[in-house]
Short mmCIF file of C-alpha atoms (C1' of nucleotides) in Angstrom, two decimals:
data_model
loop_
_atom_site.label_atom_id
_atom_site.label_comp_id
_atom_site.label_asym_id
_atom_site.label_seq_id
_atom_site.Cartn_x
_atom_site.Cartn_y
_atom_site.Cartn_z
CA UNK P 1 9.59 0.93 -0.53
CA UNK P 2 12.84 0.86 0.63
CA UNK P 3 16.10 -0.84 -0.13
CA UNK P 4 18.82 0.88 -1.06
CA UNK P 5 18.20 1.78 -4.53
CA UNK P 6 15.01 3.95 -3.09
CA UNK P 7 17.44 5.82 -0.56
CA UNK P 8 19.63 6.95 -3.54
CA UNK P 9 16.59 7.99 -5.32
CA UNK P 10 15.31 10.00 -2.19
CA UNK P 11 18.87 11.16 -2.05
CA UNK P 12 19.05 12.40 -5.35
CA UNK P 13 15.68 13.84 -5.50
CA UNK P 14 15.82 15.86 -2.36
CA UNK P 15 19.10 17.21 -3.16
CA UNK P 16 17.65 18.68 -6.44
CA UNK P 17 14.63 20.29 -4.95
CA UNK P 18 16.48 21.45 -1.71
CA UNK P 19 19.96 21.24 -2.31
CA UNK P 20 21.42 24.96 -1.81
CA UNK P 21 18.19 26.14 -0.60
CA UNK P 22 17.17 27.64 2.98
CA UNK P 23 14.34 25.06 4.12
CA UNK P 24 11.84 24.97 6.84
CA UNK P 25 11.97 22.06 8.85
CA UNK P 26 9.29 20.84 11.40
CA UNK P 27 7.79 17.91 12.82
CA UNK P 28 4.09 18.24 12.68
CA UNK P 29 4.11 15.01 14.29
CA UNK P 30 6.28 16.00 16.95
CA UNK P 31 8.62 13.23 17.83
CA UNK P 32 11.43 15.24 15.99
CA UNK P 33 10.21 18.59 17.16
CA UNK P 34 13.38 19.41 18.54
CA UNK P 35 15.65 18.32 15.61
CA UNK P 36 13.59 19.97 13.13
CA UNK P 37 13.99 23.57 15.47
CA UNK P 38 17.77 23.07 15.28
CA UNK P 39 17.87 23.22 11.31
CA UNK P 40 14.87 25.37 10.58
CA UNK P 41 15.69 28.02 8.01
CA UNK P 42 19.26 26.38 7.48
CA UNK P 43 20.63 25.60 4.02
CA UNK P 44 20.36 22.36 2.62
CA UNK P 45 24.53 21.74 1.61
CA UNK P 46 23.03 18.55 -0.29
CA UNK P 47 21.66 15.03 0.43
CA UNK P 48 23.74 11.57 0.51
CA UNK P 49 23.30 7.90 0.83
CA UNK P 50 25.13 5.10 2.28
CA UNK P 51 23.31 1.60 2.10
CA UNK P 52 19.99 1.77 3.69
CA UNK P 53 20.73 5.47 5.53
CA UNK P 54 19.66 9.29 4.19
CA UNK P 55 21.57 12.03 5.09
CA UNK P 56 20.83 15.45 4.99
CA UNK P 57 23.64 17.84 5.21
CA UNK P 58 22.58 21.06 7.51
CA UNK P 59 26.80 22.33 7.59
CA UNK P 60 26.32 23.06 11.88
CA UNK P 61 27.47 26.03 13.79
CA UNK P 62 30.25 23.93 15.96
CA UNK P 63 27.51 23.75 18.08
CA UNK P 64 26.97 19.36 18.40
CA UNK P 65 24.09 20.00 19.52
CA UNK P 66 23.30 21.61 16.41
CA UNK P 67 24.01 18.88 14.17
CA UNK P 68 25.43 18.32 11.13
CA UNK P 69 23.51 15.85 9.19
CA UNK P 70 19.94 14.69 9.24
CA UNK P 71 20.13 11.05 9.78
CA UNK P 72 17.26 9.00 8.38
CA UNK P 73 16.52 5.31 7.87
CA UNK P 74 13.12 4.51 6.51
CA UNK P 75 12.57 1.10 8.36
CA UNK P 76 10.71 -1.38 7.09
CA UNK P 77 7.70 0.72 6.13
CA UNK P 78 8.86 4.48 6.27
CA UNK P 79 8.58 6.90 3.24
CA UNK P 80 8.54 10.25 1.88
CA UNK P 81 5.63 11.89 0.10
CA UNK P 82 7.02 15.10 -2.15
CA UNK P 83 4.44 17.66 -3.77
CA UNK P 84 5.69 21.04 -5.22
CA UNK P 85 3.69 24.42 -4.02
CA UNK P 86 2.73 25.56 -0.50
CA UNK P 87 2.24 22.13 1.49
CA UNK P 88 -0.92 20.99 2.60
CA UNK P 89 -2.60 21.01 6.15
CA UNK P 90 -0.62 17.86 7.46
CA UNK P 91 -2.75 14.80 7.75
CA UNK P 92 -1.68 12.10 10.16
CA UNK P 93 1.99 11.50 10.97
CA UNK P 94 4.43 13.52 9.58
CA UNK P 95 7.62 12.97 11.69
CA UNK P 96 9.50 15.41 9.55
CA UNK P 97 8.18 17.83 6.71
CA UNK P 98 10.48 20.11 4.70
CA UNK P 99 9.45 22.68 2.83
CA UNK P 100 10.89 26.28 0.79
CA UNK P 101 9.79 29.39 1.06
CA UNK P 102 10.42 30.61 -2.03
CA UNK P 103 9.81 29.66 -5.67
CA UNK P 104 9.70 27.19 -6.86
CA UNK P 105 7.59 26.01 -3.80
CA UNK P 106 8.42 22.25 -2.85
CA UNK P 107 7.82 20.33 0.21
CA UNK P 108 8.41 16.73 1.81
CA UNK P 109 6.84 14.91 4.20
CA UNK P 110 8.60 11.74 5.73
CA UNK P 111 6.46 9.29 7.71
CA UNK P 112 6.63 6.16 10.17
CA UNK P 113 10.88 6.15 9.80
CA UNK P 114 13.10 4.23 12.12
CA UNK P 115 15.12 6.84 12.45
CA UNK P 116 15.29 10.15 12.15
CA UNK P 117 17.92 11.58 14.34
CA UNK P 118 20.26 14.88 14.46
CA UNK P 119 23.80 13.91 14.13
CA UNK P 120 27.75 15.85 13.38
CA UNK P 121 30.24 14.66 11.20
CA UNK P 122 31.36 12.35 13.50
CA UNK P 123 28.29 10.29 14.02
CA UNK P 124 27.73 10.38 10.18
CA UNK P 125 31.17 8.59 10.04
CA UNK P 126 30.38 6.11 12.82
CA UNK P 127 27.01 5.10 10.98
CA UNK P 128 29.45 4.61 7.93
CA UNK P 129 31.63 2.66 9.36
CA UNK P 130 29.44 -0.17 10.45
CA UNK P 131 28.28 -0.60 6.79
CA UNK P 132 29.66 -2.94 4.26
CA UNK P 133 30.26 -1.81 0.60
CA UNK P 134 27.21 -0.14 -1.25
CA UNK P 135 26.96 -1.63 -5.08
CA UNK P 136 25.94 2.19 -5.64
CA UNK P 137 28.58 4.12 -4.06
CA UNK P 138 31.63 4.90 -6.44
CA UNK P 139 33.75 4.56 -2.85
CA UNK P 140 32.71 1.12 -2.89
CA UNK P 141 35.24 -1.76 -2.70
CA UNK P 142 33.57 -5.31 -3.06
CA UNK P 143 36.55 -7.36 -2.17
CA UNK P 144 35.89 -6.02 1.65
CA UNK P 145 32.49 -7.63 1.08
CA UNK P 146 34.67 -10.72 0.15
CA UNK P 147 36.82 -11.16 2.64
CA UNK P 148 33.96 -11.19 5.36
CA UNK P 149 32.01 -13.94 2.39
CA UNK P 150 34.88 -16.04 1.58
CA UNK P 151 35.73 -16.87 4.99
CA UNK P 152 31.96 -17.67 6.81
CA UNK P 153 30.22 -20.55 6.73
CA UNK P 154 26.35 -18.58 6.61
CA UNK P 155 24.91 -18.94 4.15
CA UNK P 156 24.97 -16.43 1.26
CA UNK P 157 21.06 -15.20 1.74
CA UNK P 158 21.60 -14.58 4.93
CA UNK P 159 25.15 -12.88 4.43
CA UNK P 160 23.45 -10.65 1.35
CA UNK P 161 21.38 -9.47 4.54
CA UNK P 162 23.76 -8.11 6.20
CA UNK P 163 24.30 -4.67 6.31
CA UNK P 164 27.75 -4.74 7.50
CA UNK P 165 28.39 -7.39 4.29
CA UNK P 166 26.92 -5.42 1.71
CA UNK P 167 24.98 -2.35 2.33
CA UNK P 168 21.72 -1.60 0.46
CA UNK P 169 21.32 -4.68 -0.48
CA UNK P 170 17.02 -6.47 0.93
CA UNK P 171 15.00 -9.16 0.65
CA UNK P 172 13.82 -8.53 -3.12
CA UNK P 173 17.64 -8.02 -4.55
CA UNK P 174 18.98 -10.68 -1.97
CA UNK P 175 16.52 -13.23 -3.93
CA UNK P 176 16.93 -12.09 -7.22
CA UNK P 177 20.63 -11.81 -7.56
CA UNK P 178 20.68 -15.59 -6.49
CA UNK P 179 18.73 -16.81 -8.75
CA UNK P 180 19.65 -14.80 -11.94
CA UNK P 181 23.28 -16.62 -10.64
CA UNK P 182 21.55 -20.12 -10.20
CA UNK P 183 22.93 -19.49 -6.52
CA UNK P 184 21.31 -21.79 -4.20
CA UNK P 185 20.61 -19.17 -0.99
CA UNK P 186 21.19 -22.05 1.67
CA UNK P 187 24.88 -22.54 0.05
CA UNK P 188 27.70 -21.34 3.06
CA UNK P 189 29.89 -18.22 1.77
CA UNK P 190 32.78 -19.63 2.00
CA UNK P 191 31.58 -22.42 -0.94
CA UNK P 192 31.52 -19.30 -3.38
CA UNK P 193 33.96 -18.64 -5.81
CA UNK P 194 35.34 -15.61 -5.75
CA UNK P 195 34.40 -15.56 -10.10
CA UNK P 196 31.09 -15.78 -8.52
CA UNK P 197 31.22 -13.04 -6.22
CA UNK P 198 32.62 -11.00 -8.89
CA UNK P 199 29.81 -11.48 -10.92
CA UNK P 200 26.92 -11.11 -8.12
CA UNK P 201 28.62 -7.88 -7.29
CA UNK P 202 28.35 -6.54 -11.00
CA UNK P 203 24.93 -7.75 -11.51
CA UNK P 204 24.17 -5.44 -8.31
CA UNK P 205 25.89 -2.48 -9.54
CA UNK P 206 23.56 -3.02 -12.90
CA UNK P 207 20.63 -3.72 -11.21
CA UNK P 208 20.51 -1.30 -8.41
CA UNK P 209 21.43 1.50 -10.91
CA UNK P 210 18.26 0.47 -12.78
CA UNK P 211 16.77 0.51 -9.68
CA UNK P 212 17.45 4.51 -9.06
CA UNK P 213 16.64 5.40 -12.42
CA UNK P 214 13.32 3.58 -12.75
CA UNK P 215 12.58 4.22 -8.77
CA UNK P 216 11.45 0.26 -8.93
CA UNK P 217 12.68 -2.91 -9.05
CA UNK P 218 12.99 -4.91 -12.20
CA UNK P 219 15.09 -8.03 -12.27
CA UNK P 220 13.97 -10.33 -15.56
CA UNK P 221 16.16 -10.06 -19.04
CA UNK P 222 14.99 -8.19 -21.99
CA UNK P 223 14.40 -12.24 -23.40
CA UNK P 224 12.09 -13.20 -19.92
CA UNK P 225 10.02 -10.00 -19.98
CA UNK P 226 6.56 -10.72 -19.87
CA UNK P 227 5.91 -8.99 -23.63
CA UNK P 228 8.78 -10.84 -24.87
CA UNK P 229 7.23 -14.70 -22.92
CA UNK P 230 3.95 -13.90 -24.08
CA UNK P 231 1.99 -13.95 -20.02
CA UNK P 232 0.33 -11.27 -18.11
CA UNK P 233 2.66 -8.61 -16.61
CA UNK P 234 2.83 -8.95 -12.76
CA UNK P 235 0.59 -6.29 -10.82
CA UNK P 236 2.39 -5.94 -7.41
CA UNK P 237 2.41 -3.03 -4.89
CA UNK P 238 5.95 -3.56 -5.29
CA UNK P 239 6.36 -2.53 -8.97
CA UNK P 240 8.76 -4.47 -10.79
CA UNK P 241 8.93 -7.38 -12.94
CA UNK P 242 11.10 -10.65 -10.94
CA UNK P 243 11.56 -13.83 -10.69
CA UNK P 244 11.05 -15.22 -7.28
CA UNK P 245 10.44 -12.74 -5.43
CA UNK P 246 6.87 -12.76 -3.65
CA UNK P 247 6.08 -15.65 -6.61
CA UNK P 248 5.76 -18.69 -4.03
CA UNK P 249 3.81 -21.41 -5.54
CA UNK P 250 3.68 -19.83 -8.92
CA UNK P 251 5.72 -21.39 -11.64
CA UNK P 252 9.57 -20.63 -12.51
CA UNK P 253 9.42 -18.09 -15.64
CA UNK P 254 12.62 -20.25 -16.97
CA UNK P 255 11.83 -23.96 -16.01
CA UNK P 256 8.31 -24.12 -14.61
CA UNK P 257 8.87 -25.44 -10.80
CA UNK P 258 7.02 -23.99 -8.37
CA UNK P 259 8.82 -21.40 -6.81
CA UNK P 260 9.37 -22.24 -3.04
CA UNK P 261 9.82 -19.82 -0.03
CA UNK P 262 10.73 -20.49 3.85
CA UNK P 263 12.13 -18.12 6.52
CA UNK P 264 15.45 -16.98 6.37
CA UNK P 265 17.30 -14.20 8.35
CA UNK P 266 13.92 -12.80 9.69
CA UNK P 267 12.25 -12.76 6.13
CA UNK P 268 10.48 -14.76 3.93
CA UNK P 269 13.12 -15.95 1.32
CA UNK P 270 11.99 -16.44 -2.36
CA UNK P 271 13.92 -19.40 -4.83
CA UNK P 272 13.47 -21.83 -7.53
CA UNK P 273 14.55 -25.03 -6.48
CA UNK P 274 15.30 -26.43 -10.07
CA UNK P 275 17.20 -23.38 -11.35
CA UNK P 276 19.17 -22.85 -7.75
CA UNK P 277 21.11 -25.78 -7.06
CA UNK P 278 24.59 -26.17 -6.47
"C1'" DT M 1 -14.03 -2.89 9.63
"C1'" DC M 2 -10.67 -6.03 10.99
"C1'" DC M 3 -6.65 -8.81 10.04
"C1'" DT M 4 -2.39 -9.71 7.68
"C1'" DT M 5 1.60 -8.45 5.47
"C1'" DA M 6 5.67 -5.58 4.00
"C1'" DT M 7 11.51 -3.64 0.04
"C1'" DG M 8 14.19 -3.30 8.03
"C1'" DT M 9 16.75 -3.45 12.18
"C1'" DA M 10 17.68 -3.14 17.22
"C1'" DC M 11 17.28 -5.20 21.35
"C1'" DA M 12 16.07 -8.66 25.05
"C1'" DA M 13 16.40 -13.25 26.66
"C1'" DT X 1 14.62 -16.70 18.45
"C1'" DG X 2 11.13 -13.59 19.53
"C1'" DT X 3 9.38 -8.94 19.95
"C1'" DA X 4 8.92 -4.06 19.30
"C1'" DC X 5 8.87 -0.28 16.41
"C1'" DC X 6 4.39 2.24 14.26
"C1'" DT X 7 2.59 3.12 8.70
"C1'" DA X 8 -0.15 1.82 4.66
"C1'" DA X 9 -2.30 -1.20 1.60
"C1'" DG X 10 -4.78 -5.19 0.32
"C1'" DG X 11 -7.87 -8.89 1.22
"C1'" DA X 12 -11.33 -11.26 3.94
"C1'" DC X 13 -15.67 -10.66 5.94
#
DNA sequence: TCCTTATGTACAA
DNA sequence: TGTACCTAAGGAC
């Protein structure tokens, strides 16, 4: 589930449910048995997101080892299940569950993260500091994510990767932006204009929005939908409607080439040759 | 029931 | 570049 258009979702969900609100905090599973003790019946101040990372504010006692923040990053397969009333007996590996005590009853249950770690202030602003902008942060300032393009000779899939870059950004935004720009992904950064830039960075503000809001990922224009093109919807565990992403083999919605994918910066990168030259 | 794959990243060599 | 992390879902059998 997660890029960072989920994380803001998370973000903005928990902090509804829990913001302001003592919480129980344990770790059925264990592994964050300790971390969990440390906040356990401390108020939630309120939940953020930078990128790819969760944080859940727990305002410490001084104390470091006390912690300030939550820290959480979901991994490649890590995810939150929420339910509302008293939780249920926990079933397999819960590495952190939250829950309140009083009405209205809600709980969460976060599973197979990367990280889930008990961090101050000033380990919240270290993790912050090796990020790039985030298209969703208001903070954000896409000419730093320029300067770093403008000047490498990677190429732009693999620099759309890069957390330090941009921040939020994965593999199913990384191949749509490119091609709704006609971006071909093996083209160095430094052969981007900077219009272009301007423009990829937009279209990721846009999309990623849409993202939060709709809690998927949906990439084609109102005129490529598959209503409006007349062909059957895509059914993917993945959600959205796109147009390269996962698609390999199957023909380009806008010129009929087969899309194409190969390996690139440790995942499987999606394009349409014919609309992604240049 | 087993095998593969996945919206991610850190680390070793 | 390869491997480990450690969860769930889908497809092959």
């Amino acid at each position: 589930m997660p890029e960072g258009h989920t994380i803001h979702r998370l973000a903005a969900d928990l902090g509804e449910r829990f913001g302001g609100r003592p919480v129980r905090a344990s770790s059925p599973q264990g592994r964050f048995a300790a971390g969990a003790a440390r906040v356990d019946g401390r108020t939630l101040s309120g939940a953020d997101a930078h990128g790819k990372h969760l944080f859940l504010g727990f305002p410490g006692s001084g104390d470091p080892a006390d912690g300030d923040w939550i820290h959480i990053h979901l991994g490649l397969y890590g995810g939150f299940t929420q339910g509302a009333g008293p939780p249920p007996a926990p079933v397999g590996q819960i590495r952190l569950r939250l829950a309140t005590e009083e009405a209205p009853r809600v709980y969460a249950d976060l599973r197979g993260p990367s990280t889930c770690e008990l961090i101050t202030d000033e380990g919240r602003r270290a993790v912050g500091e090796r990020l790039g902008p985030d298209p969703l942060r208001a903070d954000a300032d896409p000419g730093r994510a320029w300067a770093r393009i403008s000047r490498s000779r990677t190429t732009i899939a693999a620099l759309l990767m890069d957390q330090k870059v941009v921040a939020g950004v994965g593999n199913v935004y990384r191949a749509e932006v490119l091609f709704r720009h006609n971006i071909d992904p093996y083209r160095p950064g430094k052969d981007l204009a900077r219009a272009e830039w301007d423009a990829v960075w937009a279209d990721l503000v846009e999309l990623m929005r849409e993202g939060v809001r709709n809690n998927r990922i949906d990439t084609v224009r109102p005129e490529h939908t598959p209503e409006a093109m007349n062909r059957p919807p895509r059914v993917d565990d993945h959600g959205g409607e796109v147009y390269v992403y996962r698609r390999a083999g199957m023909p380009c919605h806008l010129c009929g080439e087969r899309v194409r994918t190969a390996p690139l910066a440790a995942r499987n990168l999606f394009w349409c040759p014919a609309c992604q030259k240049g």
